[in-house]
Coordinates of N, CA and C in Angstrom, one line a residue:
M292 N 90.0 106.1 128.9 CA 89.5 107.4 128.3 C 90.4 107.9 127.2
S293 N 89.9 108.3 126.0 CA 90.7 108.8 125.0 C 89.9 109.5 124.0
V294 N 90.5 110.6 123.3 CA 89.9 111.4 122.4 C 90.6 111.3 121.1
W295 N 89.7 111.0 120.0 CA 90.2 110.7 118.7 C 89.9 111.9 117.7
Y296 N 90.9 112.3 116.8 CA 90.6 113.2 115.8 C 90.5 112.3 114.5
C297 N 89.2 112.4 114.0 CA 88.8 111.5 112.9 C 88.5 112.3 111.6
I298 N 89.3 112.3 110.6 CA 89.1 113.2 109.4 C 89.6 112.5 108.2
P299 N 88.8 112.7 107.0 CA 89.5 112.5 105.7 C 90.6 113.5 105.4
S300 N 91.6 113.1 104.7 CA 92.7 114.0 104.5 C 93.2 113.9 103.1
A301 N 93.1 114.9 102.2 CA 93.5 114.9 100.8 C 94.7 115.8 100.5
R302 N 95.3 116.6 101.5 CA 96.3 117.4 101.1 C 97.6 116.6 100.9
P303 N 98.7 117.2 100.2 CA 99.9 116.6 100.1 C 100.5 116.1 101.5
L304 N 101.1 115.0 101.6 CA 101.4 114.3 102.7 C 102.2 115.2 103.7
A305 N 103.2 116.0 103.2 CA 103.9 116.9 104.1 C 103.0 118.0 104.8
E306 N 102.0 118.5 104.0 CA 101.1 119.4 104.7 C 100.1 118.8 105.7
A307 N 99.7 117.7 105.3 CA 98.8 116.9 106.2 C 99.5 116.6 107.6
Q308 N 100.8 116.2 107.4 CA 101.5 115.8 108.6 C 101.6 117.0 109.6
V309 N 101.8 118.2 109.2 CA 101.8 119.3 110.0 C 100.7 119.4 110.9
C310 N 99.5 119.3 110.4 CA 98.3 119.3 111.1 C 98.1 118.1 112.0
L311 N 98.2 116.9 111.5 CA 97.9 115.7 112.3 C 98.9 115.5 113.4
R312 N 100.2 115.8 113.1 CA 101.2 115.6 114.2 C 100.8 116.6 115.4
E313 N 100.4 117.7 115.1 CA 100.0 118.6 116.2 C 98.9 118.1 117.2
W314 N 97.9 117.5 116.5 CA 96.8 116.8 117.3 C 97.5 115.6 118.1
N315 N 98.3 114.9 117.4 CA 98.9 113.7 118.0 C 99.8 114.0 119.2
Q316 N 100.6 115.1 119.0 CA 101.6 115.4 120.1 C 100.8 116.0 121.3
L317 N 99.7 116.6 121.0 CA 98.9 117.1 122.2 C 98.2 116.1 123.0
G318 N 98.1 114.8 122.5 CA 97.6 113.7 123.3 C 96.3 113.1 122.6
Y319 N 95.9 113.6 121.4 CA 94.8 113.0 120.7 C 95.3 111.9 119.9
K320 N 94.5 110.8 119.8 CA 94.7 109.7 118.8 C 94.1 110.2 117.4
V321 N 94.7 109.8 116.3 CA 94.3 110.3 115.1 C 93.9 109.1 114.1
A322 N 92.7 109.3 113.5 CA 92.3 108.4 112.4 C 92.2 109.2 111.2
A323 N 92.8 108.8 110.1 CA 92.8 109.6 108.8 C 92.5 108.7 107.7
W324 N 91.6 109.2 106.7 CA 91.3 108.5 105.5 C 92.2 109.1 104.5
R325 N 93.1 108.4 103.9 CA 94.0 108.9 102.8 C 93.8 108.1 101.6
D326 N 93.7 108.7 100.4 CA 93.4 107.9 99.2 C 94.6 107.1 98.7
Y327 N 95.8 107.7 98.9 CA 97.0 107.0 98.4 C 98.0 106.5 99.3
D328 N 98.5 107.3 100.3 CA 99.5 106.9 101.2 C 99.2 106.7 102.6
A329 N 99.7 105.7 103.2 CA 99.4 105.4 104.6 C 100.4 106.0 105.5
D330 N 101.5 106.5 105.0 CA 102.6 107.0 105.9 C 102.3 108.4 106.5
V331 N 101.2 108.4 107.2 CA 100.8 109.7 107.8 C 100.7 109.5 109.3
C332 N 100.8 110.6 110.1 CA 100.9 110.5 111.5 C 99.5 110.2 112.0
G333 N 99.4 109.0 112.6 CA 98.0 108.6 113.1 C 98.1 107.2 113.7
S334 N 97.0 106.9 114.5 CA 96.9 105.6 115.2 C 96.2 104.7 114.2
L335 N 95.4 105.2 113.3 CA 94.6 104.4 112.5 C 94.4 105.1 111.1
V336 N 94.8 104.4 110.0 CA 94.8 105.1 108.7 C 94.0 104.1 107.7
M337 N 93.1 104.7 107.0 CA 92.4 103.9 105.9 C 92.9 104.5 104.6
T338 N 93.3 103.6 103.7 CA 94.0 104.0 102.5 C 93.9 103.0 101.4
G339 N 93.8 103.6 100.1 CA 94.0 102.7 99.0 C 92.9 101.7 98.8
G340 N 92.5 101.4 97.5 CA 91.6 100.4 97.2 C 90.1 100.7 97.4
I341 N 89.8 101.8 98.0 CA 88.4 102.1 98.3 C 88.1 103.6 97.7
L342 N 87.1 103.6 96.9 CA 86.8 105.0 96.3 C 86.3 105.9 97.5
Y343 N 86.8 107.1 97.5 CA 86.4 108.0 98.5 C 84.9 108.2 98.5
P344 N 84.2 107.9 99.6 CA 82.7 108.0 99.5 C 82.1 109.3 99.9
G345 N 83.0 110.3 100.1 CA 82.4 111.6 100.7 C 82.7 111.8 102.1
Y346 N 82.7 113.1 102.5 CA 83.2 113.3 103.9 C 82.3 112.6 105.0
A347 N 81.0 112.6 104.8 CA 80.2 112.0 105.9 C 80.4 110.5 106.0
R348 N 80.3 109.8 104.9 CA 80.6 108.4 105.0 C 82.0 108.0 105.4
A349 N 83.1 108.7 105.0 CA 84.4 108.4 105.4 C 84.6 108.7 106.9
T350 N 84.1 109.8 107.3 CA 84.2 110.1 108.8 C 83.4 109.1 109.7
N351 N 82.2 108.8 109.3 CA 81.5 107.8 110.0 C 82.3 106.4 110.1
G352 N 82.9 106.1 108.9 CA 83.6 104.8 108.9 C 84.9 104.9 109.8
L353 N 85.6 106.1 109.9 CA 86.7 106.3 110.7 C 86.3 106.1 112.2
I354 N 85.2 106.7 112.6 CA 84.7 106.7 114.0 C 84.3 105.3 114.3
A355 N 83.6 104.6 113.4 CA 83.3 103.2 113.7 C 84.5 102.3 113.9
A356 N 85.5 102.5 113.1 CA 86.7 101.8 113.2 C 87.5 102.1 114.5
A357 N 87.5 103.3 114.8 CA 88.2 103.8 116.1 C 87.5 103.3 117.3
M358 N 86.2 103.1 117.3 CA 85.4 102.6 118.4 C 85.8 101.0 118.5
R359 N 85.9 100.3 117.4 CA 86.3 99.0 117.4 C 87.8 98.8 117.9
F360 N 88.7 99.6 117.4 CA 90.1 99.6 117.7 C 90.4 100.0 119.2
D361 N 89.6 100.9 119.7 CA 89.9 101.4 121.0 C 88.6 101.4 121.9
P362 N 88.4 100.4 122.7 CA 87.2 100.4 123.5 C 87.0 101.5 124.5
A363 N 88.2 102.2 124.7 CA 88.2 103.3 125.7 C 87.9 104.6 125.1
A364 N 87.7 104.7 123.7 CA 87.5 105.9 123.1 C 86.0 106.3 123.3
N365 N 85.9 107.6 123.8 CA 84.6 108.1 124.3 C 84.3 109.4 123.5
I366 N 85.3 110.1 122.9 CA 85.0 111.4 122.2 C 85.7 111.3 120.8
F367 N 85.0 111.8 119.7 CA 85.6 111.8 118.5 C 85.5 113.3 117.9
V368 N 86.5 113.9 117.6 CA 86.6 115.2 117.1 C 86.7 115.2 115.5
V369 N 85.8 116.0 114.8 CA 85.8 115.9 113.4 C 86.2 117.2 112.9
G370 N 86.7 117.2 111.6 CA 87.2 118.5 111.1 C 88.0 118.3 109.8
G371 N 89.2 118.8 109.6 CA 89.9 118.6 108.4 C 91.4 118.7 108.7
D372 N 92.2 118.5 107.6 CA 93.6 118.7 107.8 C 94.1 120.1 107.7
D373 N 93.1 121.1 107.9 CA 93.5 122.4 108.0 C 92.9 123.1 109.3
I374 N 92.5 122.2 110.2 CA 92.1 122.6 111.5 C 92.9 122.1 112.6
F375 N 93.3 123.1 113.5 CA 94.3 122.8 114.5 C 93.9 122.9 115.9
P376 N 94.4 122.0 116.7 CA 93.9 122.0 118.1 C 94.2 123.2 119.0
D377 N 93.6 123.4 120.0 CA 93.8 124.5 121.0 C 94.9 124.0 121.8
L378 N 96.1 124.6 121.7 CA 97.3 124.1 122.5 C 97.1 124.5 124.0
A379 N 96.2 125.3 124.4 CA 96.0 125.7 125.8 C 95.1 124.8 126.5
H380 N 94.4 123.8 125.8 CA 93.5 122.9 126.5 C 93.8 121.5 126.3
N381 N 94.1 120.8 127.4 CA 94.4 119.4 127.4 C 93.2 118.6 127.0
P382 N 93.4 117.6 126.1 CA 92.1 116.9 125.7 C 91.5 116.1 126.8
E383 N 92.3 115.6 127.8 CA 91.7 114.9 128.9 C 90.9 115.7 129.7
T384 N 91.3 117.0 129.9 CA 90.5 118.0 130.7 C 89.1 118.3 130.0
V385 N 89.2 118.6 128.7 CA 88.1 118.9 127.9 C 87.1 117.7 127.9
E386 N 87.6 116.5 127.8 CA 86.9 115.2 127.9 C 86.1 115.2 129.1
R387 N 86.7 115.4 130.2 CA 86.1 115.4 131.6 C 84.9 116.4 131.6
E388 N 85.2 117.7 131.1 CA 84.2 118.6 131.0 C 83.0 118.3 130.2
F389 N 83.3 117.6 129.1 CA 82.2 117.1 128.2 C 81.4 116.2 129.0
F390 N 82.0 115.1 129.7 CA 81.2 114.2 130.5 C 80.3 114.9 131.5
E391 N 81.0 115.9 132.2 CA 80.2 116.5 133.4 C 79.0 117.3 132.8
H392 N 79.2 118.0 131.6 CA 78.2 118.8 131.0 C 77.0 117.9 130.5
F393 N 77.3 116.8 129.8 CA 76.3 116.1 129.3 C 75.7 114.9 130.2
G394 N 76.5 114.7 131.2 CA 76.2 113.5 132.1 C 76.6 112.2 131.4
G395 N 77.5 112.2 130.5 CA 77.8 111.0 129.7 C 78.4 111.5 128.3
T396 N 78.1 110.6 127.4 CA 78.7 110.9 126.0 C 77.7 111.1 124.9
Y397 N 76.4 111.4 125.4 CA 75.4 111.7 124.4 C 75.3 113.3 124.2
G398 N 76.2 113.7 123.3 CA 76.2 115.2 123.1 C 77.2 115.5 122.0
V399 N 77.1 116.8 121.6 CA 78.0 117.3 120.5 C 78.4 118.8 121.1
M400 N 79.7 119.0 121.0 CA 80.3 120.2 121.6 C 81.1 120.9 120.5
Q401 N 80.9 122.1 120.2 CA 81.6 122.8 119.1 C 82.4 124.0 119.8
P402 N 83.7 124.0 119.6 CA 84.5 125.1 120.0 C 84.2 126.3 119.1
T403 N 84.0 127.5 119.7 CA 83.7 128.7 118.8 C 84.8 129.8 119.0
G404 N 85.8 129.5 119.6 CA 86.8 130.6 119.9 C 87.5 131.2 118.6
D405 N 87.4 130.4 117.5 CA 87.9 131.0 116.2 C 86.8 131.8 115.6
R406 N 87.1 133.1 115.5 CA 86.0 134.1 115.2 C 86.1 134.4 113.6
W407 N 86.7 133.5 112.8 CA 86.7 133.8 111.3 C 85.3 133.8 110.8
G408 N 85.0 134.8 110.0 CA 83.7 135.0 109.5 C 82.9 136.1 110.2
S409 N 83.4 136.5 111.3 CA 82.6 137.5 112.1 C 82.8 139.0 111.8
D410 N 83.8 139.2 110.8 CA 84.0 140.6 110.5 C 83.0 141.1 109.3
P411 N 82.2 142.1 109.6 CA 81.2 142.5 108.7 C 81.8 143.1 107.4
K412 N 83.1 143.4 107.4 CA 83.8 143.8 106.2 C 84.1 142.7 105.2
Q413 N 84.1 141.5 105.7 CA 84.5 140.4 104.8 C 83.3 140.0 103.9
P414 N 83.7 139.3 102.7 CA 82.7 138.8 101.9 C 81.9 137.7 102.6
N415 N 80.6 137.5 102.2 CA 79.7 136.5 102.7 C 79.4 136.6 104.2
Y416 N 79.6 137.8 104.8 CA 79.4 138.0 106.2 C 77.8 137.6 106.5
A417 N 77.6 136.9 107.5 CA 76.2 136.4 107.8 C 75.8 136.7 109.3
G418 N 76.6 137.6 109.9 CA 76.1 138.0 111.3 C 76.8 137.4 112.4
S419 N 77.7 136.4 112.1 CA 78.4 135.7 113.1 C 79.5 134.9 112.5
A420 N 80.3 134.4 113.4 CA 81.5 133.6 112.9 C 81.0 132.2 112.3
Y421 N 81.8 131.6 111.4 CA 81.4 130.3 110.9 C 81.2 129.3 112.0
A422 N 82.0 129.3 113.0 CA 82.0 128.3 114.0 C 80.7 128.4 114.9
D423 N 80.0 129.6 114.8 CA 78.8 129.7 115.5 C 77.6 129.0 114.6
R424 N 77.8 128.8 113.4 CA 76.7 128.5 112.7 C 76.7 127.0 112.2
V425 N 77.9 126.4 112.1 CA 78.0 125.0 111.7 C 79.0 124.3 112.6
A426 N 78.8 123.0 113.0 CA 79.6 122.2 113.8 C 80.7 121.6 113.0
S427 N 81.6 122.5 112.5 CA 82.6 122.0 111.7 C 83.9 121.4 112.2
S428 N 84.0 121.6 113.6 CA 85.2 120.9 114.2 C 84.7 120.4 115.6
A429 N 83.6 119.6 115.5 CA 82.8 119.3 116.7 C 83.5 118.2 117.5
W430 N 83.3 118.1 118.8 CA 83.6 117.0 119.6 C 82.2 116.2 119.8
I431 N 82.2 114.9 119.3 CA 81.0 114.1 119.3 C 81.1 112.9 120.3
G432 N 80.3 112.8 121.2 CA 80.3 111.7 122.2 C 80.0 110.3 121.6
R433 N 80.6 109.3 122.3 CA 80.4 108.0 121.8 C 79.0 107.5 121.7
E434 N 78.2 107.8 122.7 CA 76.7 107.4 122.7 C 76.0 108.1 121.6
F435 N 76.3 109.4 121.3 CA 75.6 110.0 120.2 C 76.0 109.3 118.9
C436 N 77.3 109.0 118.7 CA 77.6 108.3 117.5 C 76.9 106.9 117.3
E437 N 76.8 106.2 118.4 CA 76.1 105.0 118.4 C 74.7 105.0 118.2
R438 N 74.0 106.1 118.6 CA 72.6 106.2 118.4 C 72.0 106.9 117.2
A439 N 72.9 107.8 116.8 CA 72.4 108.7 115.6 C 72.1 107.9 114.3
Y440 N 71.0 108.4 113.7 CA 70.7 107.7 112.4 C 70.6 106.3 112.5
N441 N 69.9 105.8 113.4 CA 69.7 104.4 113.6 C 70.9 103.6 113.7
G442 N 72.0 104.2 114.4 CA 73.2 103.5 114.7 C 74.2 103.5 113.6
N443 N 74.0 104.4 112.5 CA 74.8 104.4 111.3 C 76.0 105.5 111.3
G444 N 76.1 106.1 112.5 CA 77.2 107.1 112.7 C 76.6 108.6 112.8
P445 N 77.4 109.5 113.2 CA 76.8 110.8 113.7 C 76.6 111.8 112.5
L446 N 77.0 111.5 111.3 CA 76.8 112.3 110.1 C 76.0 111.7 109.1
W447 N 75.0 112.5 108.5 CA 74.0 112.0 107.6 C 74.8 111.6 106.2
P448 N 74.7 110.4 105.8 CA 75.6 109.9 104.8 C 75.4 110.4 103.4
E449 N 74.3 111.1 103.1 CA 74.0 111.5 101.8 C 74.8 112.9 101.5
Y450 N 75.4 113.5 102.4 CA 76.1 114.7 102.2 C 77.5 114.3 101.8
F451 N 78.0 114.8 100.6 CA 79.3 114.5 100.1 C 80.4 115.3 100.8
H452 N 80.0 116.7 100.8 CA 81.0 117.6 101.4 C 80.3 118.8 102.1
M453 N 79.5 119.5 101.4 CA 78.8 120.7 102.0 C 77.6 120.3 102.8
F454 N 77.3 121.1 103.8 CA 76.1 121.0 104.7 C 76.1 119.8 105.7
V455 N 77.1 118.9 105.6 CA 77.2 117.9 106.7 C 77.3 118.5 108.1
D456 N 78.1 119.5 108.2 CA 78.3 120.1 109.5 C 77.1 121.0 110.0
E457 N 76.4 121.6 109.0 CA 75.2 122.3 109.3 C 74.1 121.4 109.9
E458 N 73.9 120.3 109.2 CA 73.0 119.3 109.8 C 73.3 118.8 111.1
L459 N 74.7 118.5 111.3 CA 75.1 118.0 112.7 C 74.7 119.0 113.8
Q460 N 74.9 120.3 113.5 CA 74.6 121.3 114.5 C 73.0 121.3 114.7
A461 N 72.3 121.3 113.6 CA 70.9 121.5 113.7 C 70.2 120.3 114.4
V462 N 70.8 119.0 114.2 CA 70.2 117.9 114.8 C 70.6 117.9 116.3
A463 N 71.8 118.2 116.6 CA 72.2 118.3 118.0 C 71.3 119.3 118.8
E464 N 71.1 120.4 118.2 CA 70.2 121.5 118.8 C 68.8 120.9 119.0
M465 N 68.3 120.3 118.0 CA 67.0 119.7 118.0 C 66.8 118.8 119.1
L466 N 67.8 118.0 119.3 CA 67.8 117.0 120.4 C 68.1 117.4 121.8
G467 N 68.5 118.7 121.9 CA 68.9 119.4 123.1 C 70.1 119.0 123.7
V468 N 71.1 118.6 122.8 CA 72.4 118.1 123.3 C 73.6 118.8 122.6
F469 N 73.4 120.1 122.3 CA 74.5 120.9 121.6 C 75.0 121.9 122.6
W470 N 76.4 122.0 122.7 CA 77.1 122.9 123.6 C 78.2 123.6 122.7
Q471 N 78.2 125.0 122.8 CA 79.2 125.8 122.2 C 80.2 126.2 123.3
R472 N 81.5 126.2 123.0 CA 82.6 126.6 123.9 C 83.3 127.7 123.3
P473 N 83.0 129.0 123.6 CA 83.8 130.1 123.1 C 85.2 130.2 123.7
D474 N 85.5 129.5 124.7 CA 86.8 129.5 125.4 C 87.8 128.5 124.7
I475 N 87.4 127.8 123.8 CA 88.3 126.8 123.1 C 88.4 127.3 121.7
T476 N 89.5 127.4 121.2 CA 89.9 127.9 119.8 C 90.6 126.8 119.0
Q477 N 89.8 126.2 118.1 CA 90.5 125.2 117.1 C 90.5 126.0 115.8
M478 N 91.8 126.5 115.5 CA 92.0 127.5 114.4 C 91.8 126.7 113.1
H479 N 90.9 127.3 112.2 CA 90.6 126.8 110.8 C 91.5 127.6 109.9
R480 N 92.6 127.0 109.4 CA 93.6 127.6 108.5 C 93.1 127.4 107.1
H481 N 92.0 128.0 106.8 CA 91.3 127.7 105.5 C 92.1 128.4 104.4
W482 N 92.1 127.9 103.2 CA 92.9 128.4 102.1 C 92.5 129.8 101.7
A483 N 91.2 130.2 101.9 CA 90.8 131.5 101.5 C 91.2 132.5 102.6
R484 N 91.2 132.0 103.8 CA 91.6 132.9 104.9 C 93.1 133.3 104.8
E485 N 93.8 132.4 104.3 CA 95.3 132.6 104.2 C 95.7 133.1 102.8
G486 N 94.7 133.5 102.0 CA 95.1 134.2 100.8 C 95.6 133.2 99.7
K487 N 95.3 131.9 99.8 CA 95.8 130.9 98.9 C 94.8 130.6 97.9
P488 N 95.1 130.0 96.7 CA 94.1 129.5 95.7 C 93.5 128.3 96.4
M489 N 92.3 128.0 95.8 CA 91.6 126.7 96.2 C 92.3 125.5 95.8
P490 N 92.6 124.5 96.7 CA 93.3 123.4 96.4 C 92.5 122.6 95.3
E491 N 93.2 122.0 94.3 CA 92.6 121.3 93.2 C 91.5 120.3 93.7
F492 N 91.8 119.6 94.8 CA 91.0 118.5 95.3 C 89.7 119.0 95.8
L493 N 89.5 120.3 96.0 CA 88.3 120.8 96.5 C 87.4 121.5 95.5
T494 N 87.9 121.5 94.2 CA 87.2 122.3 93.1 C 85.8 121.8 92.9
A495 N 85.7 120.4 92.7 CA 84.3 119.8 92.5 C 83.4 120.0 93.6
A496 N 83.9 119.9 94.8 CA 83.0 119.9 96.1 C 82.6 121.4 96.3
N497 N 83.3 122.3 95.7 CA 82.9 123.7 96.0 C 82.2 124.3 94.7
S498 N 81.8 123.5 93.8 CA 81.1 124.0 92.6 C 79.7 124.6 93.1
P499 N 79.2 125.5 92.2 CA 77.8 126.0 92.5 C 76.8 124.7 92.4
Q500 N 77.0 123.8 91.4 CA 76.1 122.7 91.3 C 76.1 121.8 92.5
H501 N 77.3 121.6 93.1 CA 77.4 120.9 94.4 C 76.7 121.6 95.5
W502 N 77.0 122.8 95.6 CA 76.4 123.7 96.7 C 74.9 123.6 96.6
N503 N 74.4 123.8 95.4 CA 72.9 123.9 95.3 C 72.3 122.5 95.6
K504 N 72.9 121.5 95.1 CA 72.4 120.1 95.3 C 72.2 119.8 96.9
Y505 N 73.3 120.1 97.6 CA 73.3 119.7 99.0 C 72.6 120.7 99.9
K506 N 72.5 121.9 99.5 CA 71.7 122.9 100.1 C 70.2 122.5 100.0
A507 N 69.7 122.0 98.9 CA 68.4 121.5 98.7 C 68.1 120.3 99.6
L508 N 69.1 119.4 99.7 CA 69.0 118.2 100.5 C 68.9 118.7 102.0
F509 N 69.7 119.6 102.5 CA 69.6 120.0 103.8 C 68.2 120.7 104.1
E510 N 67.8 121.6 103.2 CA 66.5 122.3 103.4 C 65.4 121.3 103.4
S511 N 65.4 120.3 102.6 CA 64.3 119.3 102.6 C 64.3 118.5 103.9
R512 N 65.5 118.1 104.2 CA 65.5 117.3 105.5 C 65.2 118.2 106.8
K513 N 65.5 119.4 106.7 CA 65.2 120.2 107.9 C 63.7 120.5 107.9
A514 N 63.0 120.7 106.8 CA 61.6 120.9 106.7 C 60.8 119.6 107.2
A515 N 61.5 118.5 107.0 CA 60.8 117.2 107.4 C 61.2 116.8 108.8
G516 N 61.9 117.7 109.5 CA 62.3 117.4 110.9 C 63.5 116.4 111.0
F517 N 64.3 116.4 110.0 CA 65.5 115.5 109.9 C 65.1 114.0 110.2
P518 N 64.3 113.4 109.3 CA 64.0 112.0 109.4 C 65.2 111.1 109.6
C519 N 64.9 110.0 110.3 CA 65.9 109.0 110.6 C 67.0 109.4 111.5
V520 N 66.8 110.4 112.3 CA 67.8 110.9 113.1 C 68.0 110.0 114.4
R521 N 66.9 109.4 114.8 CA 67.0 108.5 115.9 C 67.1 107.1 115.5

């Protein structure tokens, strides 16, 4: 049994290492997609020679590679190199609880202890924390990964950055295999939350054009009942 943290990572190496090393030291195996350097803390690293295909495709590729690399891998946690593990929860314990709750690995679990976004005084307040509305740092079971979207991975590949986590939550809810854990806090140290400027590598992905394009994709897929989900 093993739990993998599978993410694309674009931050400077030293910054990425701070995050990934914390996951690794707590007992998680790490799979990372890096465009340039492979000298990052991880059990499996994809780098160089391949044009970054977007968050969904990159993460699906990492999960598929981790499954081949580690036959004992049963849970894959998604997120980013600015999301940190809950130091109070051992991954083996949470993995066992995941198995008990779902009766196996066909499920998606989202920790919701990080309450960022829940303050009505903050901009873009929408009535709840971000972790309540999107599965942005979800634990995804192996069977869900193997069965979702006709076996092509747990994330719909047409999303480049935005709305991939919103569809993941909506699909898991539709299938009746979504579980929120308010007792687990995976802290999202987002640049805006920490009063920092937006990193340059996120500029295009956060443009209004990008947002509108993928919002329209999400809404059209939602209206159609998320085709190709099984």
